[in-house]
Amino acid sequence: MNTDHDELLALLDTRMRRGAEPGTPAARIEHTPHVVRQSGPESVWNGILWSDLDAGTADAAIAEQVRHYTGLGQDFEWTLYGHDRPADLADRLVAAGFTADEPETLLVAEVADLVRRTEGTRAPAGVELREVTDEAGVAQVVAVHEAAFGTDGTRLGRRILAQLAATPETFRVHLAIAHQDGREIPVCSARMELHPGTGFAGLWGGGTLEDWRGRGVYRALVAHRARIAADLGYEYLRVDASDQSRPILERLGFAALTTMTPYQYEL
């Protein structure tokens, strides 16, 4: 990657966090003196995108966000990046009633470089990459998600349907379908969110059934989405990677910029 890591992280902070646009028409971006947040009904992601805090302002800002989302009747997420301040912000969130999810690594790749590195990468024999556009496809995505990650995908399914209906031009959903003995078996699902005017697209999901891991299915879906992003003129792809997907992505040329940990507040 040619861009300096610190420069790229600052660019992502400016364009994707502080300058975030609503994910769907049902969502709204709100700028307060200390945070940028997205709010809306359950069909959208509710949470804190960016913060500018110090030891003297953090606790009051946290309390204000809790009041805001409690007033809306919504659970929400505070996405804490490794370079966010103050240094003890994680402890302050826990003290305020938040629960930490597993930490992830923010990875970024230059689209043109990724397309070059994955030239010729295709799904393994007998596996078809298919774009999802309807409710039946979303149900398959949810089933793969639940099997791959072991978590309830009901809310995810509702959000995917809402995004496909509201912003199909900036939201893509894909399945890897294995053809076996006349059957179609969904074995991996993945999503991509496009952010016009920012140069960034985000890769999400990437859950693969255990029996299909290590066969190149996930890699093929990354390469497929990279080609789509390139055709649409995007410059960077970002991924919030688990420990499982990080090694695959780094071999493809993604660079780690920082860590990020979702902190959940449930009513």
XYZ file of C-alpha atoms in Angstrom, residues 57-226:
170
model
C -15.721 15.497 28.948
C -15.956 11.722 28.503
C -18.322 10.721 31.321
C -20.855 13.447 30.585
C -20.805 12.637 26.859
C -21.331 8.939 27.561
C -24.257 9.703 29.855
C -25.799 11.967 27.220
C -25.674 9.210 24.585
C -27.308 6.744 26.960
C -30.113 9.247 27.609
C -30.510 9.907 23.886
C -30.889 6.280 22.799
C -32.878 5.282 25.879
C -35.295 8.032 24.940
C -35.601 6.481 21.481
C -36.100 3.034 22.994
C -33.111 1.708 21.057
C -30.142 -0.435 21.969
C -26.980 1.077 20.515
C -23.296 0.511 19.892
C -20.283 2.656 20.697
C -17.587 1.621 18.229
C -14.299 2.293 20.002
C -11.189 2.589 17.838
C -7.725 1.960 19.237
C -6.637 5.576 18.785
C -9.755 7.132 20.357
C -9.277 9.196 23.499
C -9.130 9.326 26.431
C -6.982 6.241 26.903
C -9.377 4.834 29.511
C -12.522 5.331 27.423
C -13.128 1.570 27.358
C -13.189 1.426 31.168
C -15.549 4.395 31.281
C -17.947 2.699 28.852
C -17.996 -0.492 30.916
C -18.622 1.532 34.074
C -21.597 3.155 32.317
C -23.186 -0.221 31.552
C -21.743 -1.133 28.142
C -20.591 -4.657 27.273
C -17.602 -5.231 25.001
C -17.815 -7.550 22.010
C -14.731 -9.294 20.648
C -12.155 -6.796 19.359
C -11.571 -6.578 15.624
C -8.834 -5.154 13.421
C -9.502 -2.337 10.977
C -7.914 -3.375 7.680
C -7.731 -1.282 4.510
C -6.584 -2.107 0.981
C -6.214 -0.044 -2.163
C -8.812 -1.386 -4.584
C -6.585 -1.275 -7.673
C -3.819 -3.165 -5.872
C -6.265 -5.751 -4.524
C -7.709 -6.354 -7.988
C -4.194 -6.942 -9.343
C -3.342 -9.338 -6.528
C -6.530 -11.361 -6.997
C -6.570 -11.430 -10.781
C -7.823 -14.822 -11.864
C -9.265 -15.649 -8.435
C -12.579 -17.369 -8.839
C -14.854 -19.533 -6.709
C -13.841 -23.201 -6.428
C -15.362 -25.733 -8.803
C -19.029 -26.329 -8.141
C -19.521 -23.031 -6.293
C -21.468 -20.123 -7.758
C -21.306 -16.520 -6.535
C -24.787 -15.046 -6.610
C -26.088 -11.561 -5.822
C -28.995 -11.443 -3.387
C -31.945 -9.217 -4.282
C -35.020 -10.780 -2.673
C -36.425 -12.021 0.623
C -35.637 -15.655 -0.115
C -31.988 -14.805 -0.678
C -31.839 -12.787 2.520
C -33.254 -15.755 4.426
C -30.346 -17.829 3.074
C -27.886 -15.120 4.144
C -29.324 -15.199 7.662
C -29.092 -18.988 7.789
C -25.417 -18.900 6.767
C -24.714 -16.146 9.294
C -26.297 -18.095 12.137
C -24.485 -21.307 11.235
C -21.112 -19.603 10.703
C -21.124 -17.286 13.714
C -23.489 -19.028 16.110
C -25.546 -15.881 16.716
C -29.160 -14.948 16.046
C -29.464 -13.261 12.656
C -33.065 -12.054 12.936
C -32.196 -8.380 13.337
C -29.498 -8.623 10.667
C -32.051 -10.024 8.226
C -34.443 -7.141 8.857
C -31.676 -4.608 8.332
C -30.505 -6.235 5.107
C -34.047 -6.213 3.714
C -34.473 -2.559 4.693
C -31.181 -1.549 3.035
C -31.905 -3.484 -0.146
C -35.280 -1.778 -0.401
C -34.046 1.723 0.424
C -30.553 1.964 -1.101
C -29.942 -0.883 -3.568
C -27.464 1.256 -5.496
C -25.049 1.429 -2.537
C -25.603 -1.965 -0.909
C -24.654 -5.344 -2.340
C -25.264 -8.763 -0.801
C -23.721 -11.985 -2.101
C -23.976 -15.698 -1.474
C -21.634 -18.502 -2.417
C -23.829 -21.427 -3.488
C -22.395 -24.941 -3.696
C -24.050 -27.264 -6.199
C -24.006 -30.814 -4.860
C -26.067 -33.808 -5.952
C -28.655 -31.580 -7.578
C -28.958 -29.424 -4.473
C -28.039 -25.780 -3.888
C -26.292 -25.243 -0.559
C -25.487 -21.677 0.622
C -21.997 -21.934 2.136
C -20.839 -18.315 2.544
C -22.473 -14.893 2.649
C -20.980 -11.409 2.396
C -22.054 -7.807 2.031
C -20.587 -4.579 0.674
C -21.600 -1.013 1.526
C -20.606 1.719 -0.912
C -20.070 5.265 0.330
C -20.286 7.689 -2.601
C -17.938 10.648 -2.458
C -15.644 9.121 0.152
C -13.532 6.752 -1.956
C -14.300 3.982 0.554
C -16.394 0.838 0.359
C -16.835 -1.508 3.295
C -16.806 -5.296 3.279
C -19.003 -6.976 5.882
C -20.060 -10.472 6.820
C -17.936 -13.082 5.131
C -19.299 -15.930 7.221
C -18.410 -19.380 5.859
C -19.818 -22.717 6.957
C -17.197 -24.665 8.858
C -17.010 -27.548 6.368
C -16.242 -25.068 3.568
C -13.495 -23.089 5.232
C -10.024 -23.281 3.735
C -11.298 -23.907 0.189
C -10.983 -20.353 -1.147
C -14.666 -19.404 -0.971
C -14.139 -16.355 1.248
C -11.148 -15.241 -0.827
C -13.273 -15.493 -3.970
C -15.991 -13.313 -2.470
C -13.405 -10.696 -1.456
C -11.983 -10.668 -4.994
C -15.482 -10.492 -6.499
C -16.452 -7.490 -4.402
C -13.117 -5.794 -5.121
